[in-house]
XYZ file of C-alpha atoms in Angstrom:
600
model
C 0.000 0.000 0.000
C 2.769 2.438 0.924
C 4.488 1.782 -2.443
C 1.275 2.643 -4.266
C 0.941 5.844 -2.282
C 4.489 6.834 -3.148
C 3.855 6.200 -6.850
C 0.714 8.296 -6.695
C 2.620 11.158 -5.037
C 5.253 10.958 -7.806
C 2.587 11.134 -10.496
C 0.968 14.141 -8.811
C 4.393 15.799 -8.606
C 5.023 15.179 -12.311
C 1.599 16.578 -13.221
C 2.214 19.600 -11.022
C 5.638 20.183 -12.540
C 4.231 19.829 -16.058
C 1.496 22.345 -15.324
C 3.968 24.820 -13.861
C 6.273 24.316 -16.821
C 3.450 24.968 -19.272
C 2.573 28.179 -17.489
C 6.243 29.164 -17.435
C 6.636 28.459 -21.138
C 3.584 30.530 -21.983
C 4.963 33.400 -19.918
C 8.305 33.185 -21.730
C 6.687 32.895 -25.153
C 4.640 36.029 -24.723
C 7.634 37.824 -23.236
C 6.362 38.331 -19.745
C 2.743 39.253 -20.298
C 1.224 39.655 -16.888
C -2.302 40.080 -15.729
C -2.277 43.709 -14.727
C -5.547 43.443 -12.810
C -4.366 43.421 -9.216
C -6.390 42.919 -6.035
C -7.694 46.263 -4.866
C -9.082 46.839 -1.402
C -11.014 49.833 -2.694
C -13.213 47.622 -4.970
C -12.866 49.608 -8.201
C -16.012 49.767 -10.284
C -16.788 47.450 -13.213
C -15.817 50.009 -15.850
C -12.315 50.413 -14.490
C -11.972 46.648 -14.106
C -13.056 46.130 -17.701
C -10.582 48.767 -18.871
C -7.794 46.850 -17.148
C -8.901 43.631 -18.849
C -8.912 45.409 -22.216
C -5.451 46.810 -21.548
C -4.164 43.363 -20.589
C -5.680 41.807 -23.708
C -4.248 44.543 -25.908
C -0.802 43.958 -24.428
C -1.145 40.201 -24.921
C -2.201 40.668 -28.553
C 0.617 43.109 -29.280
C 3.193 40.790 -27.783
C 1.816 37.738 -29.581
C 1.947 39.666 -32.872
C 5.467 40.982 -32.223
C 7.368 38.338 -34.301
C 5.052 38.676 -37.307
C 5.859 40.506 -40.535
C 2.434 42.175 -40.674
C 2.021 43.363 -37.092
C -0.655 46.007 -37.702
C -2.926 43.548 -39.519
C -2.285 40.952 -36.841
C -3.323 43.307 -34.040
C -6.295 44.780 -35.912
C -7.678 41.329 -36.714
C -7.144 39.792 -33.276
C -8.337 42.592 -30.983
C -12.035 42.555 -32.004
C -12.158 38.772 -31.507
C -10.049 38.470 -28.361
C -12.578 39.698 -25.789
C -10.879 39.775 -22.383
C -8.587 36.789 -22.901
C -4.834 36.956 -22.388
C -4.343 33.203 -22.794
C -1.814 32.683 -25.648
C -3.358 29.340 -26.590
C -6.778 30.935 -27.035
C -5.294 33.861 -28.941
C -3.516 31.447 -31.295
C -6.807 29.664 -31.934
C -8.443 33.024 -32.633
C -5.653 33.905 -35.075
C -6.186 30.588 -36.892
C -9.944 31.120 -37.075
C -9.481 34.657 -38.424
C -7.245 33.278 -41.192
C -9.756 30.505 -41.983
C -12.555 33.068 -42.155
C -10.571 35.339 -44.481
C -9.616 32.490 -46.819
C -13.235 31.305 -46.824
C -14.489 34.776 -47.731
C -11.977 35.041 -50.561
C -12.958 31.578 -51.768
C -16.552 32.758 -52.220
C -15.373 35.773 -54.185
C -13.133 33.518 -56.282
C -16.151 31.416 -57.213
C -17.900 34.554 -58.461
C -14.832 35.581 -60.477
C -14.678 32.073 -61.939
C -18.268 32.281 -63.132
C -17.648 35.652 -64.802
C -14.289 34.806 -66.396
C -14.144 33.999 -70.123
C -10.404 33.783 -70.847
C -9.534 30.032 -70.802
C -6.204 30.218 -68.957
C -7.575 32.618 -66.348
C -10.657 30.449 -65.839
C -8.475 27.383 -65.260
C -6.301 29.399 -62.867
C -9.367 30.436 -60.866
C -10.563 26.840 -60.734
C -7.143 25.831 -59.436
C -7.298 28.643 -56.859
C -10.523 27.227 -55.485
C -8.855 23.851 -54.948
C -5.765 25.410 -53.370
C -7.754 27.618 -51.015
C -9.703 24.582 -49.860
C -6.382 22.861 -49.150
C -5.187 25.950 -47.282
C -8.271 25.917 -45.051
C -7.705 22.203 -44.367
C -4.176 22.967 -43.151
C -5.503 25.492 -40.651
C -8.227 23.133 -39.459
C -5.823 20.324 -38.648
C -3.455 22.817 -37.039
C -6.340 23.911 -34.810
C -6.948 20.298 -33.831
C -3.312 19.936 -32.789
C -3.364 23.127 -30.701
C -6.520 21.936 -28.917
C -4.722 18.694 -28.044
C -1.649 20.494 -26.723
C 0.369 18.029 -24.628
C 3.758 18.681 -23.050
C 4.900 15.093 -23.587
C 4.589 15.663 -27.318
C 5.117 19.401 -27.560
C 7.995 19.250 -30.071
C 6.020 17.085 -32.508
C 2.915 19.234 -32.174
C 4.725 22.456 -33.021
C 6.741 20.803 -35.808
C 3.601 19.495 -37.509
C 1.721 22.777 -37.100
C 4.638 24.696 -38.647
C 4.724 22.278 -41.586
C 0.973 22.532 -42.166
C 0.792 26.320 -41.845
C 3.718 26.534 -44.253
C 1.604 24.469 -46.642
C -1.275 26.918 -46.228
C 1.015 29.815 -47.190
C 2.392 27.918 -50.189
C -1.039 26.919 -51.502
C -2.194 30.545 -51.616
C 1.022 31.612 -53.336
C 0.616 28.768 -55.860
C -2.837 30.132 -56.659
C -1.221 33.353 -57.882
C 1.450 31.435 -59.828
C -1.324 29.937 -61.942
C -2.026 33.237 -63.691
C 1.209 33.228 -65.667
C 0.559 34.259 -69.290
C -3.090 35.123 -68.637
C -4.475 38.147 -70.464
C -7.468 39.148 -68.313
C -7.598 41.218 -65.102
C -8.146 38.062 -63.033
C -4.534 37.918 -61.854
C -4.598 41.418 -60.334
C -8.029 40.839 -58.806
C -6.905 37.579 -57.242
C -3.722 39.129 -55.873
C -5.781 41.907 -54.273
C -8.215 39.350 -52.873
C -5.544 37.140 -51.314
C -3.324 39.831 -49.800
C -5.036 39.916 -46.392
C -5.456 36.142 -46.083
C -1.831 35.543 -47.089
C -0.670 38.085 -44.520
C -2.730 36.468 -41.760
C -1.446 33.030 -42.775
C 2.118 34.316 -42.606
C 1.391 35.859 -39.195
C -0.002 32.580 -37.840
C 3.130 30.772 -39.001
C 5.376 33.416 -37.414
C 3.561 33.145 -34.069
C 3.852 29.354 -33.977
C 7.496 29.491 -35.065
C 8.286 31.921 -32.247
C 6.576 29.674 -29.713
C 8.348 26.587 -31.041
C 11.745 28.299 -30.919
C 11.193 29.424 -27.346
C 10.147 25.957 -26.216
C 13.147 24.479 -28.033
C 15.395 26.858 -26.092
C 13.858 25.503 -22.897
C 14.673 21.940 -24.029
C 11.335 20.736 -22.678
C 11.683 17.076 -23.608
C 14.940 16.826 -21.672
C 13.368 18.545 -18.676
C 10.626 15.951 -18.758
C 13.143 13.126 -18.742
C 13.532 12.092 -22.367
C 11.895 12.277 -25.753
C 8.744 10.568 -24.470
C 7.362 10.267 -20.933
C 5.587 7.043 -21.800
C 6.853 4.193 -23.922
C 3.704 4.170 -26.020
C 3.467 7.920 -26.529
C 4.170 7.806 -30.272
C 2.565 10.355 -32.480
C -0.567 8.640 -33.678
C -0.114 10.297 -37.046
C 3.256 8.652 -37.626
C 3.531 5.829 -40.118
C 3.669 2.800 -37.826
C 5.434 -0.424 -38.715
C 3.301 -1.971 -41.468
C 0.981 -4.703 -40.239
C 1.971 -6.844 -43.204
C 5.530 -7.129 -41.877
C 5.917 -10.184 -39.622
C 8.937 -8.987 -37.662
C 10.874 -5.766 -37.329
C 14.366 -7.253 -37.875
C 13.331 -8.617 -41.261
C 11.796 -5.428 -42.604
C 14.958 -4.081 -44.276
C 15.439 -7.316 -46.176
C 11.780 -7.385 -47.120
C 11.798 -3.862 -48.510
C 14.918 -4.598 -50.561
C 13.279 -7.463 -52.415
C 11.634 -6.897 -55.786
C 8.793 -7.595 -56.034
C 7.519 -7.816 -52.447
C 7.073 -11.380 -51.262
C 3.840 -10.408 -49.575
C 0.197 -10.401 -50.535
C -0.813 -6.879 -51.603
C -4.297 -5.531 -50.970
C -4.830 -5.211 -54.735
C -2.776 -5.919 -57.847
C -2.784 -3.861 -61.048
C -1.691 -5.526 -64.309
C -2.190 -4.412 -67.904
C -2.367 -8.020 -69.077
C -5.370 -8.804 -66.898
C -3.541 -11.033 -64.406
C -4.313 -8.685 -61.493
C -7.438 -7.319 -59.836
C -7.492 -4.245 -62.076
C -5.941 -2.934 -65.289
C -6.046 0.665 -64.030
C -4.274 2.256 -61.050
C -7.133 4.704 -60.532
C -9.627 1.848 -60.271
C -7.405 0.181 -57.688
C -7.307 3.412 -55.672
C -11.088 3.314 -55.333
C -10.607 0.324 -53.031
C -8.645 2.384 -50.492
C -10.828 2.934 -47.386
C -11.530 6.580 -46.591
C -9.016 8.006 -44.086
C -7.255 4.663 -44.102
C -5.005 4.083 -41.062
C -3.095 0.979 -42.195
C -0.772 0.505 -45.183
C -2.871 -0.260 -48.262
C -0.485 -1.948 -50.683
C -1.115 -1.660 -54.429
C 1.246 -3.859 -56.418
C 1.607 -2.434 -59.939
C 3.086 -4.978 -62.315
C 5.518 -3.956 -65.035
C 4.033 -2.046 -67.937
C 3.459 1.490 -69.217
C 0.329 2.946 -67.645
C -1.104 5.835 -69.656
C -3.296 7.452 -67.034
C -3.447 10.484 -64.779
C -3.346 9.229 -61.215
C -4.632 11.144 -58.194
C -4.096 9.896 -54.639
C -6.567 12.189 -52.863
C -6.300 13.619 -49.328
C -8.562 10.952 -47.840
C -6.456 8.145 -49.390
C -3.923 7.940 -46.573
C -1.215 5.298 -46.009
C -1.222 4.144 -49.631
C 1.800 2.114 -50.767
C 2.669 1.756 -54.469
C 5.011 -1.155 -55.227
C 6.281 -1.680 -58.766
C 8.747 -3.931 -60.573
C 11.334 -1.167 -61.029
C 11.441 2.487 -61.988
C 12.211 1.553 -65.596
C 9.641 -1.266 -65.721
C 6.522 0.008 -63.946
C 5.889 3.387 -65.582
C 3.047 5.880 -65.133
C 3.132 8.398 -67.979
C 1.244 11.411 -69.330
C 1.944 14.456 -71.500
C -0.072 17.441 -70.236
C 1.885 20.667 -70.598
C 1.877 24.435 -70.402
C 2.069 25.120 -74.147
C -1.176 23.235 -74.723
C -3.037 25.541 -72.334
C -2.660 23.823 -68.954
C -1.170 25.668 -65.980
C 1.884 24.068 -64.343
C -0.042 22.786 -61.314
C -2.413 20.753 -63.477
C 0.137 19.342 -65.943
C 1.098 16.599 -63.494
C 0.845 12.944 -64.479
C 0.544 11.807 -60.850
C -0.721 13.878 -57.903
C -0.093 12.640 -54.347
C -2.089 14.305 -51.562
C -2.850 11.483 -49.088
C -0.481 11.581 -46.110
C 2.023 8.777 -45.385
C 2.295 7.780 -49.038
C 5.095 5.388 -50.031
C 6.255 4.442 -53.529
C 8.858 1.744 -54.167
C 10.268 0.735 -57.563
C 7.856 2.889 -59.591
C 8.541 5.240 -62.510
C 6.737 8.569 -63.011
C 6.966 10.402 -66.337
C 5.788 13.387 -68.312
C 6.669 12.718 -71.940
C 5.605 16.110 -73.372
C 9.185 17.000 -74.295
C 11.293 20.173 -73.875
C 9.387 22.127 -76.533
C 6.226 21.977 -74.398
C 7.875 23.845 -71.484
C 6.407 23.163 -68.008
C 5.277 19.541 -67.808
C 5.179 17.895 -64.358
C 5.652 14.146 -63.901
C 4.590 14.098 -60.238
C 3.248 16.623 -57.743
C 3.691 15.635 -54.094
C 1.648 17.306 -51.335
C 1.414 14.355 -48.938
C 2.921 14.884 -45.506
C 5.528 12.289 -44.516
C 5.765 10.781 -47.993
C 8.588 8.427 -49.024
C 9.957 7.402 -52.416
C 12.425 4.519 -52.586
C 14.167 3.324 -55.766
C 11.790 5.361 -57.920
C 12.449 7.137 -61.211
C 11.121 10.558 -62.255
C 11.550 11.555 -65.890
C 10.653 14.743 -67.716
C 12.168 17.970 -68.956
C 11.050 21.282 -67.431
C 9.500 20.953 -63.919
C 9.732 17.166 -63.615
C 9.280 16.740 -59.860
C 7.006 19.181 -58.027
C 7.905 18.724 -54.339
C 5.071 21.072 -53.458
C 4.466 20.942 -49.690
C 5.083 19.050 -46.437
C 7.727 16.492 -45.418
C 9.166 14.299 -48.193
C 12.011 11.757 -48.259
C 13.600 10.344 -51.432
C 16.122 7.500 -51.258
C 18.090 5.850 -54.097
C 15.942 7.545 -56.762
C 16.720 8.862 -60.261
C 15.412 12.262 -61.382
C 15.918 13.610 -64.905
C 15.081 16.929 -66.521
C 16.275 20.217 -67.961
C 14.945 23.391 -66.314
C 14.010 23.625 -62.603
C 13.343 19.918 -62.693
C 13.121 19.702 -58.913
C 11.004 22.564 -57.600
C 8.410 23.437 -54.971
C 8.268 24.353 -51.290
C 8.387 21.084 -49.372
C 10.762 19.994 -46.613
C 12.491 17.566 -48.961
C 15.560 15.380 -48.495
C 17.069 13.500 -51.447
C 19.467 10.874 -50.121
C 21.819 8.923 -52.400
C 19.833 9.924 -55.496
C 21.047 10.486 -59.068
C 20.128 13.690 -60.898
C 20.429 13.418 -64.672
C 20.482 16.733 -66.539
C 19.097 16.345 -70.054
C 19.652 18.328 -73.241
C 17.236 21.304 -73.450
C 16.000 23.292 -76.422
C 18.281 25.579 -78.385
C 19.361 28.694 -76.444
C 18.162 27.230 -73.145
C 20.199 26.643 -69.987
C 19.647 23.862 -67.456
C 18.920 24.248 -63.742
C 18.629 21.327 -61.340
C 16.589 22.958 -58.547
C 14.257 25.930 -58.053
C 13.148 25.889 -54.439
C 10.093 28.034 -53.661
C 10.319 29.216 -50.035
C 8.198 32.376 -50.006
C 8.107 33.248 -46.301
C 11.135 33.540 -44.016
C 9.327 31.625 -41.257
C 8.748 28.519 -43.375
C 10.760 25.436 -42.288
C 11.100 24.349 -45.910
C 13.989 23.668 -48.264
C 15.721 21.035 -50.389
C 18.612 18.991 -49.020
C 20.533 16.902 -51.549
C 22.712 14.460 -49.619
C 24.941 11.943 -51.343
C 24.350 10.619 -54.832
C 25.434 12.444 -57.975
C 24.601 15.224 -60.414
C 25.523 14.092 -63.921
C 24.807 14.941 -67.554
C 22.783 12.822 -69.946
C 25.016 11.670 -72.873
C 23.165 13.985 -75.291
C 23.815 16.991 -73.066
C 27.391 15.911 -72.444
C 27.999 16.005 -76.211
C 26.504 19.521 -76.418
C 27.617 20.964 -73.065
C 29.380 23.902 -74.733
C 26.025 25.036 -76.139
C 24.105 24.912 -72.831
C 25.162 26.097 -69.400
C 24.010 24.050 -66.413
C 23.483 25.308 -62.862
C 22.764 23.771 -59.479
C 19.944 26.125 -58.554
C 18.125 29.385 -59.075
C 15.996 31.163 -56.419
C 12.377 30.885 -57.524
C 11.014 32.679 -54.452
C 12.352 35.235 -51.952
C 13.806 32.829 -49.395
C 14.676 29.882 -51.640
C 16.806 27.373 -49.671
C 18.855 24.461 -51.028
C 21.840 22.614 -49.562
C 24.115 20.188 -51.429
C 26.227 17.905 -49.238
C 28.468 14.873 -49.845
C 27.344 14.815 -53.489
C 29.332 14.075 -56.651
C 29.035 17.073 -59.004
C 30.302 16.458 -62.522
C 32.271 18.979 -64.559
C 29.452 20.154 -66.832
C 28.071 22.375 -64.023
C 28.973 26.009 -64.680
C 31.681 27.310 -62.281
C 29.293 30.031 -61.036
C 26.989 27.294 -59.807
C 23.866 29.444 -59.482
C 21.669 31.492 -61.792
C 19.644 34.520 -60.675
C 15.873 34.476 -61.085
C 14.801 36.979 -63.752
C 11.820 39.090 -62.713
C 10.117 42.010 -64.404
C 12.673 44.368 -62.877
C 15.735 42.194 -63.433
C 17.609 39.586 -61.352
C 15.943 38.725 -58.033
C 16.403 36.943 -54.690
C 20.221 36.688 -54.731
C 20.530 38.309 -51.312
C 17.618 36.636 -49.521
C 18.080 33.039 -50.676
C 20.093 30.437 -48.744
C 22.352 28.226 -50.867
C 25.254 26.178 -49.601
C 27.586 23.327 -50.590
C 29.232 21.100 -47.991
C 31.858 18.402 -48.606
C 30.862 17.729 -52.215
C 33.334 16.224 -54.660
C 33.917 15.829 -58.399
C 35.121 18.268 -61.081
C 32.042 20.481 -60.728
C 32.331 20.871 -56.954
C 35.062 23.537 -56.983
C 33.576 26.578 -55.195
C 36.369 29.049 -55.994
C 34.459 30.629 -58.901
C 30.932 30.440 -57.513
C 28.589 33.435 -57.845
C 29.226 36.134 -55.245
C 25.793 36.560 -53.704
C 24.909 37.438 -50.130
C 22.630 34.392 -50.201
C 25.419 31.861 -50.838
C 26.830 30.534 -47.581
C 29.807 28.501 -46.442
C 28.799 26.099 -43.674
C 31.062 24.796 -40.944
C 30.460 21.362 -39.438
C 28.164 22.655 -36.702
C 25.977 24.614 -39.114
C 25.868 21.735 -41.613
C 24.431 19.436 -38.957
C 21.333 21.632 -38.809
C 20.514 20.221 -42.244
C 21.132 16.551 -41.497
C 17.860 14.700 -42.159
C 16.925 13.952 -38.544
C 17.243 17.631 -37.577
C 15.912 19.124 -40.790
C 12.759 16.999 -40.480
C 12.642 17.667 -36.703
C 11.758 14.018 -36.160
C 12.234 10.996 -38.403
C 10.369 8.099 -36.802
C 7.983 8.154 -39.767
C 10.912 7.085 -41.961
C 12.580 4.689 -39.551
C 9.330 2.857 -38.791
C 9.021 1.763 -42.419
C 12.435 0.090 -42.465
C 13.374 1.844 -45.702
C 17.167 2.465 -45.816
C 17.884 5.814 -44.223
C 20.915 7.694 -42.908
C 19.806 10.242 -40.256
C 23.044 12.187 -39.896
C 26.096 13.404 -41.787
C 29.008 11.025 -42.461
C 32.198 11.663 -40.529
C 34.806 13.585 -42.488
C 38.525 13.299 -41.842
C 41.182 15.757 -42.937
C 43.510 14.313 -45.626
C 41.451 11.128 -45.792
C 38.813 10.250 -48.340
C 35.354 9.812 -46.828
C 33.728 6.505 -47.734
C 29.994 6.910 -48.154
C 27.868 3.782 -47.921
C 24.793 5.499 -46.442
C 24.163 2.825 -43.842
C 22.850 4.284 -40.579
C 25.214 4.654 -37.652
C 23.665 5.265 -34.239
C 26.437 7.557 -33.128
C 25.719 9.956 -36.026
C 22.152 10.568 -34.931
C 22.323 13.194 -32.244
């Protein structure tokens, strides 16, 4: 009995400490906001008391809005809704709801504009905007759910996910405006005017959450609570758990390395009729809504001419093919034929926890058709292993959320890896193809629009090489590692072989209406690369090109860049969480097998 009493006292102490810590964190986050209504023996009247509450709320709102880029709008939108509250959690929820309301209002106006629009490209752009604004609202709604379930034992994961999702909301609205390229009507200007306030409030919400997350990280809350998790079973329920179709954890690596899987898939797709379906889209209709377990679709070798869409409610879908050059999904939609970039994609992935293994994705439109996307990925915690992505301009649209690519091949000409995801490409091969006459080649065009977004592209290991046709004509076409598509474009190349066809300057400025852009606000860096194209002595001299030391480079190792990698490790797919050890005057051997000591 006495032992039970002692345990109970310990639990009460832990709960008490956690509560005090939460209060302390909130105080730190809002920079010492205090309730200025003090006990008064003179019993001040209700008007004076209410004035003090208003003053306290105003101070709380101002302090919460302090880290935002649009402070005045933040304060003006929060104050009317805040009432007498000074609770940061409630104010954050109010900020989210204000943003949702603004996006919803603009969505209604967009629908009216869509009905009135006659110009085909503008009409398609407005239709795309409606879809993207719906996605943006969804990101805020699930962020609200996470804030309501705020739990100190999982605080780092909660804030990480909310930052990722709010970043997605910002990107979706910006992508809406991108869709008006080459339109001739006034729709583009009208849409930009419509979205200004909602984009500002979305940016503000992201800034507030980022500030809170940074403060809590400084407190090192998980260490104070005695480890990454208080309870053994306190895994994030949204993480991709070990697949139920795997018999034992030790055998999962071997299982995933085998081609094809020696397991029974949920459905099989085969063009020759030997499976359950001849179409991938028909197979996807069998996925249960909001599916919580891996739903394996085995796609036998063949060329599948169809446009595939894994929708948001198709979660935990696994595509397994017979090889990236054997199981191929192909299409040819393109910009020249009247389709905006977003909708040119052959395959669209929106359902979270998507995995593809040994599958090829292609847009065969060709370089003369300009933007032509092979795959657009918007699924959070998505993984691609031993896949192949082939196209020319804009091959792989890593649009939003957390994405991991391992042992893949990506080919293209201009900006053939682009978007605003948190994307890591580990041990992948990037094949630069021959473009049209008078065109240059660029491997990446990362699209980080807001300085608070946790997004970027990390290319770790693997190689950047030229296709034989480009190699033969390399004097006619310059090739670059990256160009900054958006203001805060961020790309890091580390431990990668860079062949000699890459131009010594390395980077190409983005050309806007007023000339070169984003050279000073981008973040580009190369760390421990090798090969004839890795010489940095003649790189472009921009303020946005950085030299990283070892400590800074480790901020971009996968485990830290993702701020949590259990969703990768739980699948058993090969994964290296850190950065290989480098020794002076000794060649580093890279085999990309995980070493526990490198994950810190």
